[in-house]
Coordinates of N, CA and C in Angstrom, one line a residue:
X1 N 19.1 -4.0 1.6 CA 17.9 -4.8 2.0 C 16.9 -3.8 2.7
X2 N 15.7 -4.0 2.4 CA 14.6 -3.2 2.9 C 13.6 -4.0 3.7
X3 N 13.2 -3.6 4.9 CA 12.2 -4.3 5.6 C 11.0 -3.5 5.7
X4 N 9.8 -4.1 5.6 CA 8.6 -3.4 5.6 C 7.6 -4.0 6.7
X5 N 7.1 -3.2 7.5 CA 6.1 -3.7 8.6 C 4.8 -2.9 8.5
X6 N 3.8 -3.6 8.2 CA 2.5 -3.0 8.1 C 1.7 -3.0 9.4
X7 N 0.8 -2.0 9.6 CA 0.0 -2.0 10.8 C -1.3 -1.2 10.4
X8 N -2.3 -1.3 11.3 CA -3.5 -0.5 11.2 C -4.7 -1.2 10.6
X9 N -4.6 -2.5 10.3 CA -5.7 -3.2 9.8 C -6.7 -3.5 10.9
X10 N -7.9 -4.0 10.5 CA -8.9 -4.3 11.5 C -10.3 -4.5 10.9
X11 N -11.3 -4.5 11.8 CA -12.6 -4.7 11.3 C -13.3 -3.4 11.4
X12 N -14.0 -3.0 10.3 CA -14.7 -1.8 10.2 C -16.0 -2.0 9.4
X13 N -17.0 -1.2 9.8 CA -18.3 -1.3 9.0 C -18.2 -0.5 7.7
X14 N -19.0 -1.0 6.8 CA -19.1 -0.3 5.5 C -19.3 1.2 5.7
X15 N -18.6 2.0 4.9 CA -18.7 3.4 5.0 C -17.7 4.0 6.0
X16 N -17.0 3.2 6.7 CA -16.1 3.6 7.7 C -14.7 3.9 7.1
X17 N -13.7 4.2 7.9 CA -12.4 4.5 7.5 C -11.4 3.8 8.3
X18 N -10.2 3.6 7.7 CA -9.0 3.0 8.3 C -7.8 3.7 7.7
X19 N -6.7 3.7 8.5 CA -5.5 4.2 8.0 C -4.4 3.1 8.3
X20 N -3.8 2.6 7.2 CA -2.8 1.7 7.3 C -1.4 2.4 7.2
X21 N -0.5 1.8 8.0 CA 0.9 2.3 8.0 C 1.9 1.3 7.6
X22 N 2.9 1.7 6.9 CA 4.0 0.8 6.5 C 5.3 1.5 6.9
X23 N 5.9 0.9 8.0 CA 7.2 1.4 8.4 C 8.3 0.7 7.7
X24 N 9.2 1.5 7.1 CA 10.3 0.9 6.3 C 11.6 1.1 7.0
X25 N 12.5 0.1 6.9 CA 13.8 0.2 7.4 C 14.8 -0.3 6.4
X26 N 16.0 0.2 6.5 CA 17.0 -0.1 5.4 C 17.3 1.1 4.6
X27 N 18.0 0.9 3.5 CA 18.4 2.0 2.6 C 17.3 2.2 1.6
X28 N 16.6 3.3 1.7 CA 15.6 3.7 0.8 C 15.9 5.0 0.2
X29 N 15.9 5.1 -1.2 CA 16.3 6.3 -1.9 C 15.1 7.0 -2.5
X30 N 15.3 8.2 -3.0 CA 14.2 9.0 -3.5 C 13.4 8.3 -4.7
X31 N 14.1 7.5 -5.5 CA 13.5 6.9 -6.6 C 12.6 5.7 -6.3
X32 N 12.7 5.2 -5.0 CA 12.0 4.0 -4.7 C 10.5 4.2 -4.9
X33 N 9.9 3.2 -5.4 CA 8.4 3.1 -5.5 C 7.9 2.4 -4.3
X34 N 6.9 2.9 -3.6 CA 6.3 2.3 -2.5 C 4.8 2.1 -2.8
X35 N 4.3 0.9 -2.6 CA 3.0 0.6 -3.0 C 2.2 -0.2 -1.9
X36 N 0.9 -0.1 -2.1 CA 0.0 -1.0 -1.4 C -0.7 -1.9 -2.4
X37 N -0.7 -3.2 -2.0 CA -1.2 -4.2 -2.9 C -2.1 -5.1 -2.0
X38 N -3.2 -5.5 -2.4 CA -4.1 -6.3 -1.6 C -4.5 -7.7 -2.2
X39 N -4.8 -8.6 -1.4 CA -5.3 -9.9 -1.9 C -6.5 -10.4 -1.1
X40 N -7.6 -10.5 -1.7 CA -8.8 -11.0 -1.1 C -8.8 -12.5 -1.1
X41 N -9.6 -13.1 -0.2 CA -9.6 -14.6 -0.2 C -10.1 -15.2 -1.5
X42 N -9.3 -16.1 -2.1 CA -9.6 -16.7 -3.3 C -9.4 -15.9 -4.5
X43 N -8.7 -14.8 -4.4 CA -8.5 -13.9 -5.6 C -7.0 -13.6 -5.7
X44 N -6.7 -13.1 -6.9 CA -5.3 -12.8 -7.2 C -4.9 -11.4 -6.5
X45 N -3.7 -11.3 -6.4 CA -3.1 -10.0 -5.8 C -3.5 -8.9 -6.7
X46 N -3.9 -7.7 -6.1 CA -4.4 -6.6 -6.8 C -3.7 -5.3 -6.4
X47 N -3.2 -4.5 -7.4 CA -2.6 -3.2 -7.1 C -3.6 -2.3 -6.5
X48 N -3.2 -1.5 -5.5 CA -4.1 -0.5 -4.9 C -3.6 0.9 -5.2
X49 N -2.4 1.2 -4.7 CA -1.9 2.5 -4.9 C -0.4 2.5 -4.8
X50 N 0.3 3.5 -5.4 CA 1.7 3.6 -5.3 C 2.2 5.0 -5.2
X51 N 3.3 5.3 -4.6 CA 3.9 6.6 -4.5 C 5.4 6.5 -4.6
X52 N 6.0 7.5 -5.1 CA 7.5 7.6 -5.2 C 8.0 8.1 -3.9
X53 N 9.0 7.5 -3.3 CA 9.5 7.9 -2.0 C 9.9 9.3 -1.9
X54 N 10.5 9.8 -3.0 CA 10.9 11.2 -3.1 C 9.8 12.2 -3.4
X55 N 8.6 11.7 -3.6 CA 7.5 12.5 -3.9 C 7.2 12.7 -5.4
X56 N 6.1 13.3 -5.8 CA 5.8 13.6 -7.2 C 4.8 12.6 -7.8
X57 N 5.2 11.3 -7.8 CA 4.3 10.4 -8.5 C 3.4 9.6 -7.6
X58 N 2.1 9.5 -8.0 CA 1.2 8.6 -7.3 C 0.4 8.0 -8.4
X59 N -0.2 6.8 -8.0 CA -1.0 6.1 -8.9 C -2.0 5.3 -8.1
X60 N -3.2 5.1 -8.6 CA -4.3 4.5 -7.9 C -5.0 3.5 -8.8
X61 N -5.5 2.4 -8.3 CA -6.4 1.5 -9.0 C -7.7 2.3 -9.1
X62 N -8.4 2.0 -10.2 CA -9.7 2.7 -10.5 C -10.7 2.4 -9.4
X63 N -10.6 1.2 -8.8 CA -11.6 0.8 -7.8 C -11.4 1.6 -6.5
X64 N -10.3 2.3 -6.3 CA -10.1 3.0 -5.0 C -10.0 4.5 -5.2
X65 N -9.9 5.0 -6.5 CA -9.8 6.4 -6.7 C -10.9 7.2 -6.1
X66 N -10.5 8.3 -5.4 CA -11.5 9.1 -4.7 C -11.8 8.6 -3.3
X67 N -11.4 7.4 -3.0 CA -11.7 6.9 -1.6 C -10.4 6.7 -0.8
X68 N -9.3 6.3 -1.5 CA -8.1 6.0 -0.8 C -7.1 7.0 -1.2
X69 N -6.2 7.3 -0.2 CA -5.1 8.2 -0.4 C -3.8 7.7 0.1
X70 N -2.8 7.6 -0.7 CA -1.5 7.2 -0.3 C -0.6 8.4 0.0
X71 N 0.2 8.3 1.0 CA 1.1 9.4 1.4 C 2.3 8.8 2.1
X72 N 3.3 9.7 2.2 CA 4.5 9.2 2.9 C 5.1 10.3 3.8
X73 N 5.7 9.9 4.9 CA 6.4 10.8 5.8 C 7.8 10.3 5.9
X74 N 8.7 11.0 5.1 CA 10.1 10.5 5.0 C 10.8 10.6 6.4
X75 N 10.4 11.5 7.2 CA 11.1 11.7 8.5 C 10.8 10.5 9.4
X76 N 9.6 9.9 9.2 CA 9.3 8.7 10.0 C 9.5 7.4 9.2
X77 N 10.0 7.5 8.0 CA 10.2 6.3 7.1 C 8.9 5.5 7.0
X78 N 7.8 6.2 6.8 CA 6.5 5.5 6.8 C 5.7 5.9 5.6
X79 N 5.0 4.9 5.1 CA 4.0 5.2 4.0 C 2.6 4.9 4.6
X80 N 1.6 5.6 4.2 CA 0.3 5.5 4.8 C -0.7 5.2 3.6
X81 N -1.8 4.6 4.0 CA -2.9 4.4 3.1 C -4.1 4.8 3.9
X82 N -4.7 5.9 3.6 CA -5.9 6.4 4.2 C -7.1 5.8 3.4
X83 N -7.9 5.1 4.0 CA -9.0 4.4 3.3 C -10.3 4.9 3.9
X84 N -11.1 5.6 3.0 CA -12.4 6.1 3.4 C -13.5 5.5 2.6
X85 N -14.7 5.6 3.1 CA -15.9 5.0 2.4 C -15.7 3.6 2.0
X86 N -15.2 2.8 3.0 CA -14.9 1.4 2.8 C -16.1 0.6 2.4
X87 N -15.8 -0.4 1.5 CA -16.9 -1.3 1.0 C -16.5 -2.7 1.4
X88 N -17.5 -3.6 1.5 CA -17.2 -5.0 1.8 C -16.2 -5.6 0.8
X89 N -16.2 -5.1 -0.4 CA -15.3 -5.7 -1.4 C -13.8 -5.2 -1.2
X90 N -13.6 -4.3 -0.3 CA -12.3 -3.9 0.1 C -11.6 -4.9 1.1
X91 N -12.4 -5.8 1.5 CA -11.9 -6.8 2.5 C -10.7 -7.6 1.8
X92 N -9.6 -7.6 2.5 CA -8.4 -8.3 1.9 C -7.3 -8.2 2.9
X93 N -6.2 -8.9 2.6 CA -4.9 -8.6 3.3 C -4.2 -7.6 2.5
X94 N -3.8 -6.5 3.1 CA -3.1 -5.4 2.5 C -1.6 -5.5 2.7
X95 N -0.8 -5.5 1.7 CA 0.6 -5.6 1.7 C 1.3 -4.3 1.3
X96 N 2.3 -4.0 2.0 CA 3.2 -2.9 1.6 C 4.3 -3.5 0.7
X97 N 4.7 -2.8 -0.3 CA 5.7 -3.3 -1.2 C 6.6 -2.1 -1.6
X98 N 7.9 -2.5 -1.9 CA 8.8 -1.5 -2.3 C 9.7 -2.0 -3.5
X99 N 10.2 -1.0 -4.3 CA 11.1 -1.4 -5.4 C 12.0 -0.2 -5.7
X100 N 13.2 -0.5 -6.0 CA 14.2 0.6 -6.2 C 13.8 1.6 -7.3
X101 N 13.0 1.2 -8.3 CA 12.5 2.1 -9.3 C 11.0 1.9 -9.5
X102 N 10.4 2.9 -10.2 CA 9.0 2.9 -10.5 C 8.7 1.7 -11.4
X103 N 7.7 0.9 -11.1 CA 7.4 -0.2 -11.9 C 5.9 -0.2 -12.2
X104 N 5.5 -0.9 -13.2 CA 4.1 -1.0 -13.7 C 3.3 -2.2 -13.1
X105 N 4.0 -3.2 -12.8 CA 3.3 -4.4 -12.3 C 3.6 -4.8 -10.9
X106 N 2.6 -5.3 -10.2 CA 2.9 -5.7 -8.8 C 3.9 -6.8 -8.7
X107 N 4.0 -7.6 -9.8 CA 5.0 -8.7 -9.8 C 6.4 -8.2 -9.7
X108 N 6.6 -6.9 -10.1 CA 8.0 -6.4 -10.2 C 8.5 -5.8 -8.8
X109 N 7.7 -5.7 -7.8 CA 8.1 -5.2 -6.6 C 9.1 -6.2 -5.9
X110 N 10.2 -5.7 -5.3 CA 11.2 -6.5 -4.8 C 11.0 -6.9 -3.3
X111 N 10.5 -5.9 -2.5 CA 10.4 -6.1 -1.1 C 8.9 -6.1 -0.7
X112 N 8.6 -6.9 0.2 CA 7.2 -7.1 0.7 C 7.2 -7.2 2.2
X113 N 6.1 -6.6 2.8 CA 5.8 -6.8 4.2 C 5.0 -8.1 4.4
X114 N 4.6 -8.3 5.6 CA 3.9 -9.5 6.0 C 2.4 -9.4 5.8
X115 N 1.9 -8.2 5.7 CA 0.5 -7.9 5.4 C -0.3 -7.6 6.7
X116 N -1.4 -6.9 6.5 CA -2.3 -6.6 7.6 C -3.7 -6.8 7.1
X117 N -4.6 -7.4 7.9 CA -5.9 -7.8 7.5 C -6.9 -6.6 7.6
X118 N -7.7 -6.4 6.6 CA -8.8 -5.4 6.7 C -10.1 -6.2 6.3
X119 N -11.0 -6.1 7.2 CA -12.3 -6.7 7.0 C -13.4 -5.6 7.1
X120 N -14.2 -5.5 6.1 CA -15.3 -4.5 6.0 C -16.6 -5.2 6.0
X121 N -17.4 -5.0 7.1 CA -18.7 -5.7 7.2 C -19.8 -4.8 6.6
X122 N -20.8 -5.5 6.1 CA -21.9 -4.8 5.5 C -23.0 -4.5 6.5

């Protein structure tokens, strides 16, 4: 069983930055895929970024490439999402997700956190 706790959300002006953190507990192995997924009000869940816990693989949605960076600190059992040049359309609840293997669809992630709210004002 894996538990995920997100933090770092808040209100920021357009053009600003935020760093989200996802602290993981439980048994996590190098092949685990860790991801950030967001859901804006009235919209479907959207993949943002993913990273392999053991390093090497990263993947980003086109909408955030060049602005967001996913990283992990294995010693702290934490995954981060550095968000720069934020836009009002980035406003959403951001969820941390984990899965024992790399997957292509957000629906395939097994473990989910409770989410953290990000609001970007124009």
